[in-house]
Amino acid sequence: MRQHDTVFIGGDWVAPAGTGTIDVVSPHTEEVVGRVPDGTAADMDRAVAAARRAFDHGPWPRMTMAERAAVVGRLAEIYASRQAEMAELITLEMGSPITFSRMAQAPQPLAMLRYYAELGTTFPVEEERPGTFGPVTVRREPVGVVAAVVPWNVPQFVIMIKLAPALVAGCTVVVKPAPETPLDAYLLAEMVREAGVPDGVVNVVAAGREAGEHLVSHPGVDKVAFTGSTAAGRRIASICGEQLKRCTLELGGKSAAIILDDCDLPSVTGFLSIASLMNNGQACVAQSRILASRDRYDEVVDAVAAMVGSMPVGDPADPATGIGPLVAERQRERVEGYIRIGIEEGAKPVIGGLDRPCDRGWYVAPTVFAGVTNEMRVAREEIFGPVLTVIPYEDEADAVRIANDSDYGLAGTVWTADTEHGLDIARRVRTGNYGVNLFMIEPGAPFGGFKSSGIGRELGPEGLSSYLEYKSIARLG
């Protein structure tokens, strides 16, 4: 078992203020596989104080952006050397299939580190603009102390999408990992220390909701970067609004995959299985609404059901596994609750349902619902599990209407033999991220959502800009 007795504050491993602990439980075996201190408000106070000192008095914000980028580059090299270890650790603590952990959970954070290490060497910190009486210098300066509050589903991805640009910008950071997945954050803290990041620039305290809210509302925090549920995002937004504190919110999704009649279904389903069921369906960008024309509806239902049925369910550490367990017992109960709701609403489970596929572990049967309308709860609410709904549309305009008929606007895809036509569809769907015949999150392109899917953007130059304040300096002559 991985036992940690300290928290990472001020560049050192220090004793926590309280005596409480967080047990990390394997979703596959239901056994305790790790234990870390349960951070308290006092721990958050110490972490913010350390980050505040590092920002107000330390060298980090006063280094050039290129100098900070070089440190982030060293962190990337260390991360690369421990990438396999990181992938295995995430699979252990939250049940992500090891193939997905090796393909995305560990490599994508590394790609972000490398991207921002490179961007930091060329990003303009100052520029000159013409003014009325003389030139104006427009300067970009770090926003300050950042609270990075992250969920459990893709823990390193959501940490790094915040940490990498914040570091290059010159900010200092307090990371609060989710109680379900603190172990990967501890491994990251070891790497941060080895990379020579100055003391207090990065602090890691695992904690629950109360200590997390204390961190978010702390007067020493200048910006909150949050990924999680829309309900929690609204609460954080209200706190930040009261305090006029900057915030970036990446929230929920209920994305639609539009299957056009000209697509080749056998070739589509291989890519669609990743787009819709990545990470056991526990992904905010999952393409969980499958839109099919009435002419090909039965064919699409059969193809999607066959796709899901071909994905082995079982031990996430086994490379043959396609779908592993859900992160916690409460998450299994939530997803099973939605399967019951779907049945009660009149949707037909063509595969899956309420029979559990494994005697041990927090598994649910991957489920495909047919006979779904976009008004049903299973089509409108984020389930966050391996549950797909297949919804019929009348024509292309109707498909776009259904895709847009959602409280969310995070992601989406279209599947077609005509890429240019797919690009036209993409322009008409109101989401922040879209794919034509695939779904990808690119480090160099902004990531975020419309509507209830969030506020602000991460990744790309836009992600770096969100950790910078703009200062205008006018002068005479």
PDB file of N, CA and C in Angstrom, residues 51-86:
ATOM      1  N   ALA A  51       2.526  29.898  -1.051  1.00  0.00           N
ATOM      2  CA  ALA A  51       2.406  30.368  -2.432  1.00  0.00           C
ATOM      3  C   ALA A  51       2.453  31.885  -2.501  1.00  0.00           C
ATOM      4  N   ARG A  52       1.857  32.536  -1.500  1.00  0.00           N
ATOM      5  CA  ARG A  52       1.865  34.004  -1.454  1.00  0.00           C
ATOM      6  C   ARG A  52       3.273  34.543  -1.282  1.00  0.00           C
ATOM      7  N   ARG A  53       4.040  33.933  -0.380  1.00  0.00           N
ATOM      8  CA  ARG A  53       5.429  34.368  -0.172  1.00  0.00           C
ATOM      9  C   ARG A  53       6.239  34.156  -1.447  1.00  0.00           C
ATOM     10  N   ALA A  54       6.043  33.018  -2.072  1.00  0.00           N
ATOM     11  CA  ALA A  54       6.804  32.728  -3.292  1.00  0.00           C
ATOM     12  C   ALA A  54       6.464  33.695  -4.408  1.00  0.00           C
ATOM     13  N   PHE A  55       5.216  34.142  -4.442  1.00  0.00           N
ATOM     14  CA  PHE A  55       4.837  35.093  -5.488  1.00  0.00           C
ATOM     15  C   PHE A  55       5.263  36.517  -5.136  1.00  0.00           C
ATOM     16  N   ASP A  56       5.018  36.919  -3.908  1.00  0.00           N
ATOM     17  CA  ASP A  56       5.283  38.312  -3.531  1.00  0.00           C
ATOM     18  C   ASP A  56       6.768  38.604  -3.328  1.00  0.00           C
ATOM     19  N   HIS A  57       7.537  37.599  -2.909  1.00  0.00           N
ATOM     20  CA  HIS A  57       8.932  37.861  -2.530  1.00  0.00           C
ATOM     21  C   HIS A  57       9.943  36.925  -3.190  1.00  0.00           C
ATOM     22  N   GLY A  58       9.488  35.867  -3.804  1.00  0.00           N
ATOM     23  CA  GLY A  58      10.409  34.878  -4.354  1.00  0.00           C
ATOM     24  C   GLY A  58      10.872  35.214  -5.752  1.00  0.00           C
ATOM     25  N   PRO A  59      11.750  34.387  -6.307  1.00  0.00           N
ATOM     26  CA  PRO A  59      12.329  34.675  -7.619  1.00  0.00           C
ATOM     27  C   PRO A  59      11.416  34.333  -8.799  1.00  0.00           C
ATOM     28  N   TRP A  60      10.449  33.444  -8.608  1.00  0.00           N
ATOM     29  CA  TRP A  60       9.720  32.882  -9.737  1.00  0.00           C
ATOM     30  C   TRP A  60       9.044  33.927 -10.630  1.00  0.00           C
ATOM     31  N   PRO A  61       8.232  34.833 -10.092  1.00  0.00           N
ATOM     32  CA  PRO A  61       7.589  35.815 -10.982  1.00  0.00           C
ATOM     33  C   PRO A  61       8.569  36.812 -11.582  1.00  0.00           C
ATOM     34  N   ARG A  62       9.761  36.915 -10.999  1.00  0.00           N
ATOM     35  CA  ARG A  62      10.746  37.894 -11.441  1.00  0.00           C
ATOM     36  C   ARG A  62      11.723  37.323 -12.465  1.00  0.00           C
ATOM     37  N   MET A  63      11.666  36.043 -12.686  1.00  0.00           N
ATOM     38  CA  MET A  63      12.432  35.435 -13.763  1.00  0.00           C
ATOM     39  C   MET A  63      11.793  35.793 -15.091  1.00  0.00           C
ATOM     40  N   THR A  64      12.541  35.695 -16.166  1.00  0.00           N
ATOM     41  CA  THR A  64      11.935  35.891 -17.477  1.00  0.00           C
ATOM     42  C   THR A  64      11.060  34.681 -17.799  1.00  0.00           C
ATOM     43  N   MET A  65      10.139  34.878 -18.705  1.00  0.00           N
ATOM     44  CA  MET A  65       9.283  33.763 -19.084  1.00  0.00           C
ATOM     45  C   MET A  65      10.112  32.628 -19.682  1.00  0.00           C
ATOM     46  N   ALA A  66      11.128  32.966 -20.431  1.00  0.00           N
ATOM     47  CA  ALA A  66      11.982  31.935 -21.015  1.00  0.00           C
ATOM     48  C   ALA A  66      12.709  31.140 -19.935  1.00  0.00           C
ATOM     49  N   GLU A  67      13.141  31.808 -18.868  1.00  0.00           N
ATOM     50  CA  GLU A  67      13.800  31.102 -17.762  1.00  0.00           C
ATOM     51  C   GLU A  67      12.824  30.144 -17.078  1.00  0.00           C
ATOM     52  N   ARG A  68      11.596  30.598 -16.870  1.00  0.00           N
ATOM     53  CA  ARG A  68      10.598  29.701 -16.264  1.00  0.00           C
ATOM     54  C   ARG A  68      10.287  28.532 -17.206  1.00  0.00           C
ATOM     55  N   ALA A  69      10.217  28.822 -18.483  1.00  0.00           N
ATOM     56  CA  ALA A  69       9.942  27.769 -19.459  1.00  0.00           C
ATOM     57  C   ALA A  69      11.025  26.692 -19.419  1.00  0.00           C
ATOM     58  N   ALA A  70      12.261  27.090 -19.177  1.00  0.00           N
ATOM     59  CA  ALA A  70      13.349  26.121 -19.097  1.00  0.00           C
ATOM     60  C   ALA A  70      13.156  25.181 -17.908  1.00  0.00           C
ATOM     61  N   VAL A  71      12.678  25.707 -16.791  1.00  0.00           N
ATOM     62  CA  VAL A  71      12.395  24.868 -15.621  1.00  0.00           C
ATOM     63  C   VAL A  71      11.248  23.908 -15.936  1.00  0.00           C
ATOM     64  N   VAL A  72      10.220  24.403 -16.598  1.00  0.00           N
ATOM     65  CA  VAL A  72       9.102  23.543 -17.001  1.00  0.00           C
ATOM     66  C   VAL A  72       9.600  22.467 -17.966  1.00  0.00           C
ATOM     67  N   GLY A  73      10.546  22.807 -18.813  1.00  0.00           N
ATOM     68  CA  GLY A  73      11.144  21.819 -19.694  1.00  0.00           C
ATOM     69  C   GLY A  73      11.865  20.725 -18.923  1.00  0.00           C
ATOM     70  N   ARG A  74      12.566  21.088 -17.840  1.00  0.00           N
ATOM     71  CA  ARG A  74      13.220  20.078 -17.000  1.00  0.00           C
ATOM     72  C   ARG A  74      12.180  19.177 -16.344  1.00  0.00           C
ATOM     73  N   LEU A  75      11.081  19.787 -15.903  1.00  0.00           N
ATOM     74  CA  LEU A  75       9.994  18.996 -15.328  1.00  0.00           C
ATOM     75  C   LEU A  75       9.449  18.006 -16.357  1.00  0.00           C
ATOM     76  N   ALA A  76       9.353  18.441 -17.611  1.00  0.00           N
ATOM     77  CA  ALA A  76       8.867  17.554 -18.675  1.00  0.00           C
ATOM     78  C   ALA A  76       9.799  16.353 -18.856  1.00  0.00           C
ATOM     79  N   GLU A  77      11.102  16.586 -18.791  1.00  0.00           N
ATOM     80  CA  GLU A  77      12.058  15.483 -18.943  1.00  0.00           C
ATOM     81  C   GLU A  77      11.903  14.463 -17.818  1.00  0.00           C
ATOM     82  N   ILE A  78      11.728  14.953 -16.612  1.00  0.00           N
ATOM     83  CA  ILE A  78      11.536  14.050 -15.477  1.00  0.00           C
ATOM     84  C   ILE A  78      10.211  13.305 -15.611  1.00  0.00           C
ATOM     85  N   TYR A  79       9.185  14.020 -16.032  1.00  0.00           N
ATOM     86  CA  TYR A  79       7.871  13.409 -16.216  1.00  0.00           C
ATOM     87  C   TYR A  79       7.949  12.285 -17.248  1.00  0.00           C
ATOM     88  N   ALA A  80       8.667  12.533 -18.318  1.00  0.00           N
ATOM     89  CA  ALA A  80       8.800  11.518 -19.362  1.00  0.00           C
ATOM     90  C   ALA A  80       9.444  10.249 -18.820  1.00  0.00           C
ATOM     91  N   SER A  81      10.410  10.400 -17.929  1.00  0.00           N
ATOM     92  CA  SER A  81      11.112   9.240 -17.380  1.00  0.00           C
ATOM     93  C   SER A  81      10.233   8.430 -16.435  1.00  0.00           C
ATOM     94  N   ARG A  82       9.149   9.037 -15.933  1.00  0.00           N
ATOM     95  CA  ARG A  82       8.267   8.352 -14.986  1.00  0.00           C
ATOM     96  C   ARG A  82       6.850   8.215 -15.532  1.00  0.00           C
ATOM     97  N   GLN A  83       6.720   8.357 -16.825  1.00  0.00           N
ATOM     98  CA  GLN A  83       5.405   8.326 -17.461  1.00  0.00           C
ATOM     99  C   GLN A  83       4.708   6.977 -17.252  1.00  0.00           C
ATOM    100  N   ALA A  84       5.424   5.884 -17.395  1.00  0.00           N
ATOM    101  CA  ALA A  84       4.817   4.557 -17.222  1.00  0.00           C
ATOM    102  C   ALA A  84       4.333   4.371 -15.789  1.00  0.00           C
ATOM    103  N   GLU A  85       5.133   4.835 -14.836  1.00  0.00           N
ATOM    104  CA  GLU A  85       4.741   4.755 -13.434  1.00  0.00           C
ATOM    105  C   GLU A  85       3.477   5.554 -13.177  1.00  0.00           C
ATOM    106  N   MET A  86       3.387   6.720 -13.788  1.00  0.00           N
ATOM    107  CA  MET A  86       2.201   7.553 -13.621  1.00  0.00           C
ATOM    108  C   MET A  86       0.960   6.867 -14.181  1.00  0.00           C
TER     109      MET A  86
END
